[in-house]
Amino acid sequence: MNKLFTLLLILIAVSAGSCVKNADVQPDSITLNYTDLTLQAGSGKQLLASRYDATQIIWTSSDSTVASINEKGVIMALKEGTTLMTAKSKQYNVTATCTVKVTPLIVEGKDIGIGADGSVFIIGTDSTSASSGYSISKLVNNTLTKLPDCGAVRVAVDPKGMPWVVTKSHSILKYNGTTWVALPGTATDIGIGANGAVYAIGNIEVSPTGGNNIMRWNGTAWETMPDCAGTRIAVAPDGTPWVVNKSNLVYKYTGNYLWDPMYNVYAYDIGIGANGAVFVTGMKLGSNDIHVYQWNNFNYDWTDLNVLGGTNISVTPDGHAWWLDKNNILQKR
């Protein structure tokens, strides 16, 4: 009788132990903290799997060019699109998914500069000081990285990808990769061509209708350009300056004492790409909307791109216009 009772106790204990063990180590599903996500390009998010440590999961993305995910479940949004993140247990045949939609990065700024090498710099909307202006950031792969110890209101980029800026107090500074170097003179705008030619709009008014003096950098000092004035400037790949003046007319330097007017547009800013493409943001006669226009050498006129423009514009090396709209949001064409 005692032997039979003891055997029953042993069987009950084994059975109970087996049930507890199976319940502990056989999860029947994975539950993620997100099943749908919308992220801006350049941002990230952490996926977590209930009842699992991140290292117990194999994390995969159906399109890692849209958004990637690392071994810890951290998502990084890369470009516009949709991808599916899958979490799979390394030990058990259970999975869970999260749909990730990536929207374009929203960049706000006061000015934009693009170099011949494709480097992009943004003057932000966050003030750094009353005399310097706003933060300066480099835009790379949908990520903005602030440059140290400086603020500005206008920016241009040289062929080596280094920004030159004008501060709120009209100082001219050049970045050398680690520090900012002050240049002589004062300015209100700056432009750099793909060949490295640097021009600036000074802060001395020389014409009530044209605007301020125009200067050319000779490597050590600024030389005054003849017989023209402006408020905004951009430089063609061959080093020819184009300006927008106080009356919103566009002029191109001819190489001597003359400046050619480029009629039929009322411009606010001008940008020129390393391939020679010229764009302005402005209006044509009879229009009430600010649009983006491209200069057409064949008919010697401005072509309306039929997209709303803004106040500041720059051009990529391959001839695509990037501009800041009336709400200071970066737009591309």
Coordinates of N, CA and C in Angstrom, one line a residue, residues 75-248:
I75 N 15.0 50.7 -35.1 CA 14.7 51.1 -36.4 C 15.3 52.4 -36.8
M76 N 15.9 52.5 -38.0 CA 16.4 53.8 -38.5 C 15.7 54.1 -39.8
A77 N 14.9 55.2 -39.9 CA 14.2 55.5 -41.1 C 15.2 56.2 -42.1
L78 N 15.3 55.8 -43.3 CA 16.3 56.2 -44.2 C 15.7 57.1 -45.4
K79 N 14.7 56.6 -46.0 CA 14.1 57.4 -47.1 C 12.6 57.1 -47.2
E80 N 11.9 57.9 -48.0 CA 10.5 57.8 -48.2 C 10.1 56.4 -48.7
G81 N 9.1 55.8 -48.1 CA 8.6 54.5 -48.6 C 8.0 53.7 -47.5
T82 N 7.7 52.4 -47.7 CA 7.1 51.5 -46.7 C 7.9 50.2 -46.7
T83 N 8.1 49.7 -45.5 CA 8.8 48.4 -45.3 C 8.1 47.7 -44.1
L84 N 8.4 46.4 -44.1 CA 7.8 45.5 -43.1 C 8.9 45.0 -42.2
M85 N 8.8 45.3 -40.9 CA 9.8 44.8 -39.9 C 9.3 43.4 -39.4
T86 N 10.1 42.4 -39.3 CA 9.7 41.1 -38.8 C 10.6 40.7 -37.6
A87 N 9.9 40.3 -36.6 CA 10.6 39.8 -35.4 C 10.4 38.3 -35.3
K88 N 11.4 37.5 -35.3 CA 11.3 36.0 -35.3 C 12.1 35.5 -34.1
S89 N 11.5 34.6 -33.4 CA 12.2 34.0 -32.3 C 13.3 33.1 -32.8
K90 N 14.5 33.2 -32.1 CA 15.6 32.3 -32.5 C 15.3 30.9 -32.1
Q91 N 14.5 30.6 -31.1 CA 14.3 29.3 -30.6 C 13.0 28.7 -31.0
Y92 N 11.9 29.5 -31.2 CA 10.6 28.9 -31.5 C 10.1 29.5 -32.8
N93 N 9.2 28.8 -33.4 CA 8.6 29.2 -34.7 C 7.5 30.2 -34.5
V94 N 7.8 31.3 -34.0 CA 6.8 32.4 -33.8 C 7.4 33.7 -34.4
T95 N 6.5 34.5 -35.0 CA 6.9 35.8 -35.5 C 5.9 36.9 -35.3
A96 N 6.3 38.1 -35.5 CA 5.4 39.3 -35.4 C 5.9 40.3 -36.3
T97 N 5.1 41.2 -36.8 CA 5.5 42.2 -37.8 C 5.0 43.6 -37.4
C98 N 5.7 44.6 -37.9 CA 5.4 46.0 -37.8 C 5.6 46.7 -39.1
T99 N 4.5 47.3 -39.6 CA 4.6 48.1 -40.9 C 5.2 49.5 -40.6
V100 N 6.2 49.8 -41.3 CA 6.9 51.1 -41.1 C 6.7 52.0 -42.3
K101 N 6.1 53.1 -42.2 CA 6.0 54.1 -43.3 C 6.9 55.2 -43.0
V102 N 7.8 55.5 -44.0 CA 8.8 56.6 -43.8 C 8.4 57.8 -44.7
T103 N 8.2 58.9 -44.0 CA 7.9 60.2 -44.7 C 9.1 61.0 -44.9
P104 N 9.1 62.0 -45.8 CA 10.3 62.8 -46.0 C 10.6 63.6 -44.8
L105 N 11.9 63.8 -44.6 CA 12.4 64.7 -43.5 C 11.9 66.1 -43.7
I106 N 11.3 66.7 -42.7 CA 10.9 68.1 -42.7 C 12.0 68.9 -42.2
V107 N 12.5 69.7 -43.1 CA 13.7 70.6 -42.7 C 13.2 72.1 -42.7
E108 N 13.4 72.8 -41.6 CA 13.0 74.2 -41.6 C 14.3 75.0 -41.6
G109 N 14.3 76.1 -42.3 CA 15.5 77.0 -42.3 C 15.2 78.4 -42.8
K110 N 16.2 79.2 -42.7 CA 16.2 80.6 -43.2 C 17.0 80.7 -44.5
D111 N 17.9 79.8 -44.7 CA 18.7 79.9 -46.0 C 19.3 78.5 -46.3
I112 N 19.7 78.3 -47.5 CA 20.2 77.0 -47.9 C 21.4 77.2 -48.9
G113 N 22.4 76.4 -48.7 CA 23.5 76.5 -49.7 C 24.0 75.1 -50.1
I114 N 24.3 74.9 -51.4 CA 24.7 73.6 -51.9 C 25.9 73.8 -52.7
G115 N 26.9 73.0 -52.4 CA 28.2 73.1 -53.1 C 28.3 72.3 -54.3
A116 N 29.4 72.5 -55.1 CA 29.6 71.8 -56.3 C 29.8 70.3 -56.1
D117 N 30.2 69.9 -54.9 CA 30.4 68.5 -54.5 C 29.1 67.9 -53.9
G118 N 28.0 68.7 -53.9 CA 26.8 68.2 -53.4 C 26.5 68.4 -51.9
S119 N 27.5 69.0 -51.2 CA 27.3 69.3 -49.8 C 26.2 70.3 -49.6
V120 N 25.3 70.0 -48.6 CA 24.2 70.9 -48.3 C 24.2 71.4 -46.9
F121 N 24.1 72.7 -46.8 CA 24.1 73.4 -45.5 C 22.8 74.2 -45.3
I122 N 22.2 74.1 -44.1 CA 21.0 74.8 -43.8 C 21.2 75.8 -42.7
I123 N 20.8 77.1 -42.9 CA 20.7 78.0 -41.8 C 19.3 77.8 -41.1
G124 N 19.4 77.4 -39.8 CA 18.1 76.9 -39.2 C 17.2 78.1 -38.8
T125 N 16.2 77.8 -37.9 CA 15.3 78.8 -37.5 C 15.5 79.0 -36.0
D126 N 16.4 78.4 -35.4 CA 16.7 78.5 -33.9 C 17.9 79.5 -33.8
S127 N 17.6 80.6 -33.1 CA 18.6 81.7 -32.9 C 19.7 81.3 -32.0
T128 N 20.9 81.7 -32.4 CA 22.1 81.4 -31.6 C 22.5 82.6 -30.8
S129 N 22.4 83.8 -31.3 CA 22.6 85.0 -30.6 C 22.1 86.2 -31.4
A130 N 22.0 87.3 -30.8 CA 21.4 88.5 -31.4 C 22.3 89.0 -32.5
S131 N 23.6 88.8 -32.4 CA 24.6 89.3 -33.4 C 24.9 88.3 -34.5
S132 N 24.9 87.0 -34.2 CA 25.3 86.0 -35.2 C 24.2 85.5 -36.1
G133 N 23.0 85.2 -35.5 CA 21.9 84.7 -36.3 C 21.4 83.4 -35.9
Y134 N 21.3 82.4 -36.8 CA 20.7 81.1 -36.6 C 21.7 80.0 -36.7
S135 N 21.3 78.8 -36.2 CA 22.2 77.7 -36.2 C 22.6 77.3 -37.7
I136 N 23.7 76.7 -37.9 CA 24.2 76.2 -39.2 C 24.3 74.7 -39.1
S137 N 23.7 73.9 -40.0 CA 23.7 72.5 -40.0 C 24.1 71.9 -41.3
K138 N 24.7 70.8 -41.3 CA 25.0 70.1 -42.6 C 24.0 69.0 -42.7
L139 N 23.4 68.8 -43.9 CA 22.4 67.8 -44.2 C 23.0 66.7 -44.9
V140 N 23.0 65.5 -44.3 CA 23.6 64.3 -44.9 C 22.7 63.1 -44.7
N141 N 22.2 62.4 -45.7 CA 21.4 61.2 -45.6 C 20.2 61.5 -44.6
N142 N 19.5 62.6 -44.9 CA 18.3 62.9 -44.1 C 18.6 63.1 -42.6
T143 N 19.9 63.5 -42.3 CA 20.2 63.8 -40.9 C 20.9 65.2 -40.9
L144 N 20.4 66.1 -40.0 CA 21.0 67.4 -39.8 C 22.0 67.3 -38.6
T145 N 23.2 67.8 -38.9 CA 24.3 67.8 -37.9 C 24.7 69.3 -37.7
K146 N 24.5 69.8 -36.5 CA 24.9 71.2 -36.3 C 26.4 71.4 -36.3
L147 N 26.8 72.5 -36.9 CA 28.2 72.9 -36.8 C 28.4 73.8 -35.5
P148 N 29.6 73.7 -34.9 CA 29.8 74.3 -33.6 C 30.1 75.8 -33.7
D149 N 29.8 76.5 -32.6 CA 30.3 77.9 -32.4 C 30.0 78.9 -33.4
C150 N 28.9 78.9 -34.0 CA 28.6 79.9 -35.0 C 27.1 80.0 -35.3
G151 N 26.7 81.2 -35.7 CA 25.4 81.4 -36.2 C 25.5 82.3 -37.5
A152 N 24.4 82.3 -38.3 CA 24.5 83.1 -39.5 C 23.1 83.3 -40.1
V153 N 23.0 84.1 -41.1 CA 21.8 84.4 -41.8 C 21.8 84.0 -43.3
R154 N 23.0 83.9 -43.9 CA 23.2 83.5 -45.3 C 24.4 82.6 -45.4
V155 N 24.3 81.6 -46.3 CA 25.3 80.6 -46.5 C 25.5 80.3 -48.0
A156 N 26.8 80.0 -48.3 CA 27.2 79.5 -49.6 C 28.2 78.4 -49.4
V157 N 28.4 77.5 -50.3 CA 29.3 76.4 -50.1 C 30.3 76.3 -51.2
D158 N 31.6 76.2 -50.9 CA 32.7 76.1 -51.9 C 32.8 74.7 -52.5
P159 N 33.6 74.6 -53.6 CA 33.7 73.3 -54.2 C 34.2 72.1 -53.4
K160 N 34.9 72.5 -52.3 CA 35.4 71.4 -51.4 C 34.4 71.1 -50.3
G161 N 33.2 71.7 -50.3 CA 32.2 71.4 -49.4 C 32.3 72.1 -48.1
M162 N 33.0 73.3 -48.1 CA 33.1 74.1 -46.9 C 32.2 75.3 -47.0
P163 N 31.4 75.5 -45.9 CA 30.5 76.7 -45.9 C 31.1 78.0 -45.6
W164 N 30.7 79.0 -46.3 CA 31.0 80.4 -46.0 C 29.7 81.1 -45.6
V165 N 29.8 81.9 -44.6 CA 28.5 82.5 -44.1 C 28.6 83.9 -43.8
V166 N 27.4 84.6 -43.8 CA 27.3 86.0 -43.4 C 26.5 86.0 -42.1
T167 N 26.9 86.6 -41.1 CA 26.2 86.7 -39.8 C 25.2 87.8 -39.8
K168 N 24.4 87.9 -38.8 CA 23.4 88.9 -38.6 C 24.1 90.3 -38.5
S169 N 25.3 90.4 -38.0 CA 26.0 91.6 -37.8 C 26.9 91.9 -39.0
H170 N 26.7 91.1 -40.1 CA 27.4 91.3 -41.4 C 28.8 90.8 -41.5
S171 N 29.3 90.1 -40.5 CA 30.6 89.5 -40.5 C 30.6 88.4 -41.5
I172 N 31.8 88.1 -42.1 CA 32.0 87.1 -43.1 C 32.9 86.0 -42.5
L173 N 32.4 84.8 -42.5 CA 33.2 83.7 -41.9 C 33.3 82.5 -42.8
K174 N 34.4 81.8 -42.7 CA 34.7 80.6 -43.6 C 35.0 79.5 -42.6
Y175 N 34.4 78.3 -42.9 CA 34.6 77.1 -42.0 C 35.8 76.3 -42.7
N176 N 36.7 75.9 -41.9 CA 37.8 75.1 -42.4 C 37.8 73.6 -42.0
G177 N 36.6 73.2 -41.5 CA 36.5 71.8 -41.1 C 36.5 71.6 -39.6
T178 N 37.1 72.5 -38.9 CA 37.2 72.4 -37.4 C 36.8 73.7 -36.7
T179 N 37.2 74.9 -37.3 CA 36.9 76.2 -36.7 C 36.5 77.1 -37.8
W180 N 35.9 78.3 -37.4 CA 35.5 79.4 -38.3 C 36.6 80.4 -38.3
V181 N 36.9 80.8 -39.6 CA 37.9 81.8 -39.8 C 37.2 83.1 -40.3
A182 N 37.5 84.2 -39.6 CA 36.9 85.5 -39.9 C 37.6 86.1 -41.1
L183 N 36.9 86.6 -42.1 CA 37.5 87.3 -43.3 C 37.3 88.8 -43.1
P184 N 38.1 89.6 -43.8 CA 37.9 91.0 -43.7 C 36.6 91.5 -44.4
G185 N 36.2 92.7 -44.1 CA 35.0 93.2 -44.7 C 33.7 92.8 -44.1
T186 N 32.6 93.3 -44.6 CA 31.2 93.0 -44.2 C 30.4 92.7 -45.4
A187 N 29.3 92.0 -45.2 CA 28.4 91.6 -46.3 C 27.0 91.3 -45.8
T188 N 26.1 91.2 -46.8 CA 24.7 90.8 -46.5 C 24.3 89.5 -47.2
D189 N 25.1 89.1 -48.2 CA 24.9 87.9 -48.9 C 26.2 87.4 -49.5
I190 N 26.2 86.1 -49.9 CA 27.5 85.5 -50.4 C 27.1 84.4 -51.4
G191 N 28.0 84.3 -52.5 CA 27.8 83.3 -53.5 C 29.1 82.7 -53.9
I192 N 29.1 81.4 -54.2 CA 30.4 80.7 -54.7 C 30.1 79.9 -55.9
G193 N 30.9 80.0 -56.9 CA 30.8 79.2 -58.1 C 31.4 77.9 -58.0
A194 N 31.1 77.0 -59.0 CA 31.7 75.6 -59.0 C 33.2 75.7 -59.2
N195 N 33.7 76.8 -59.8 CA 35.2 77.0 -60.0 C 35.9 77.6 -58.8
G196 N 35.1 77.9 -57.7 CA 35.7 78.5 -56.5 C 35.6 80.0 -56.4
A197 N 35.1 80.6 -57.4 CA 35.0 82.1 -57.4 C 34.0 82.5 -56.3
V198 N 34.4 83.5 -55.5 CA 33.5 83.9 -54.4 C 33.2 85.4 -54.6
Y199 N 31.9 85.7 -54.5 CA 31.4 87.1 -54.5 C 30.4 87.3 -53.3
A200 N 30.3 88.6 -53.0 CA 29.4 88.9 -51.9 C 28.7 90.2 -52.2
I201 N 27.5 90.4 -51.6 CA 26.8 91.7 -51.6 C 27.2 92.4 -50.3
G202 N 27.8 93.6 -50.4 CA 28.2 94.3 -49.2 C 27.0 94.9 -48.5
N203 N 27.4 95.7 -47.5 CA 26.3 96.3 -46.7 C 26.3 97.9 -46.9
I204 N 26.9 98.3 -48.0 CA 26.9 99.7 -48.3 C 25.9 100.0 -49.5
E205 N 24.9 100.8 -49.2 CA 24.0 101.1 -50.3 C 24.6 102.0 -51.3
V206 N 24.6 101.6 -52.6 CA 25.2 102.4 -53.6 C 24.1 102.9 -54.6
S207 N 22.9 102.3 -54.5 CA 21.8 102.7 -55.4 C 20.5 102.5 -54.6
P208 N 19.6 103.6 -54.6 CA 18.3 103.4 -53.9 C 17.4 102.4 -54.5
T209 N 17.6 102.1 -55.8 CA 16.8 101.1 -56.5 C 17.5 99.8 -56.7
G210 N 18.9 99.9 -56.7 CA 19.6 98.7 -57.0 C 20.1 97.9 -55.8
G211 N 20.4 98.7 -54.7 CA 20.8 98.0 -53.5 C 22.3 98.3 -53.1
N212 N 23.0 97.3 -52.7 CA 24.3 97.4 -52.1 C 25.4 97.1 -53.0
N213 N 26.6 97.4 -52.6 CA 27.8 97.1 -53.4 C 28.1 95.7 -53.6
I214 N 28.7 95.3 -54.7 CA 29.0 93.9 -55.1 C 30.5 93.8 -55.0
M215 N 31.0 92.7 -54.4 CA 32.4 92.5 -54.1 C 32.9 91.1 -54.6
R216 N 34.1 91.0 -55.1 CA 34.7 89.8 -55.5 C 35.9 89.5 -54.6
W217 N 36.1 88.3 -54.1 CA 37.2 87.9 -53.3 C 38.4 87.5 -54.1
N218 N 39.5 88.1 -53.9 CA 40.7 87.8 -54.7 C 41.7 86.9 -54.0
G219 N 41.3 86.3 -52.8 CA 42.1 85.4 -52.1 C 42.6 86.0 -50.8
T220 N 42.7 87.4 -50.8 CA 43.2 88.1 -49.6 C 42.3 89.3 -49.2
A221 N 41.6 89.8 -50.2 CA 40.8 91.0 -49.9 C 39.6 91.0 -50.9
W222 N 38.6 91.9 -50.6 CA 37.5 92.1 -51.5 C 37.7 93.2 -52.5
E223 N 37.4 93.0 -53.7 CA 37.5 94.0 -54.8 C 36.1 94.4 -55.2
T224 N 35.8 95.7 -55.3 CA 34.5 96.2 -55.7 C 34.2 96.0 -57.1
M225 N 33.1 95.4 -57.5 CA 32.7 95.3 -58.9 C 32.0 96.5 -59.4
P226 N 32.2 96.8 -60.7 CA 31.7 98.1 -61.2 C 30.2 98.1 -61.6
D227 N 29.7 99.3 -61.5 CA 28.4 99.7 -62.2 C 27.2 98.8 -61.9
C228 N 27.1 98.2 -60.8 CA 25.9 97.5 -60.5 C 25.7 97.4 -58.9
A229 N 24.5 97.0 -58.5 CA 24.2 96.9 -57.1 C 23.2 95.7 -57.0
G230 N 23.1 95.1 -55.8 CA 22.2 94.0 -55.6 C 21.9 93.8 -54.2
T231 N 21.0 92.7 -54.0 CA 20.7 92.3 -52.7 C 20.9 90.8 -52.5
R232 N 20.9 90.0 -53.6 CA 21.2 88.6 -53.5 C 22.1 88.3 -54.7
I233 N 22.9 87.2 -54.5 CA 23.9 86.9 -55.5 C 24.1 85.4 -55.6
A234 N 24.4 84.9 -56.8 CA 24.8 83.5 -57.1 C 25.9 83.5 -58.2
V235 N 26.6 82.5 -58.3 CA 27.8 82.5 -59.2 C 27.7 81.2 -60.1
A236 N 27.9 81.5 -61.4 CA 27.9 80.4 -62.4 C 29.2 79.6 -62.3
P237 N 29.2 78.4 -62.9 CA 30.4 77.5 -62.9 C 31.7 78.2 -63.4
D238 N 31.5 79.1 -64.3 CA 32.7 79.8 -64.9 C 33.1 81.0 -64.1
G239 N 32.4 81.3 -63.0 CA 32.8 82.4 -62.1 C 32.0 83.7 -62.4
T240 N 31.0 83.6 -63.3 CA 30.2 84.8 -63.6 C 29.1 85.0 -62.5
P241 N 29.1 86.2 -61.9 CA 28.1 86.5 -60.9 C 26.7 86.9 -61.6
W242 N 25.6 86.4 -61.0 CA 24.3 86.9 -61.3 C 23.7 87.5 -60.0
V243 N 23.0 88.6 -60.1 CA 22.5 89.3 -58.9 C 21.0 89.5 -59.1
V244 N 20.3 89.6 -57.9 CA 19.0 90.2 -57.8 C 19.1 91.5 -57.1
N245 N 18.6 92.6 -57.7 CA 18.7 93.9 -57.1 C 17.5 94.3 -56.2
K246 N 17.6 95.4 -55.7 CA 16.6 95.9 -54.7 C 15.2 96.1 -55.4
S247 N 15.2 96.3 -56.7 CA 14.0 96.4 -57.5 C 13.5 95.0 -58.0
N248 N 14.2 93.9 -57.5 CA 13.8 92.5 -57.9 C 14.1 92.2 -59.3

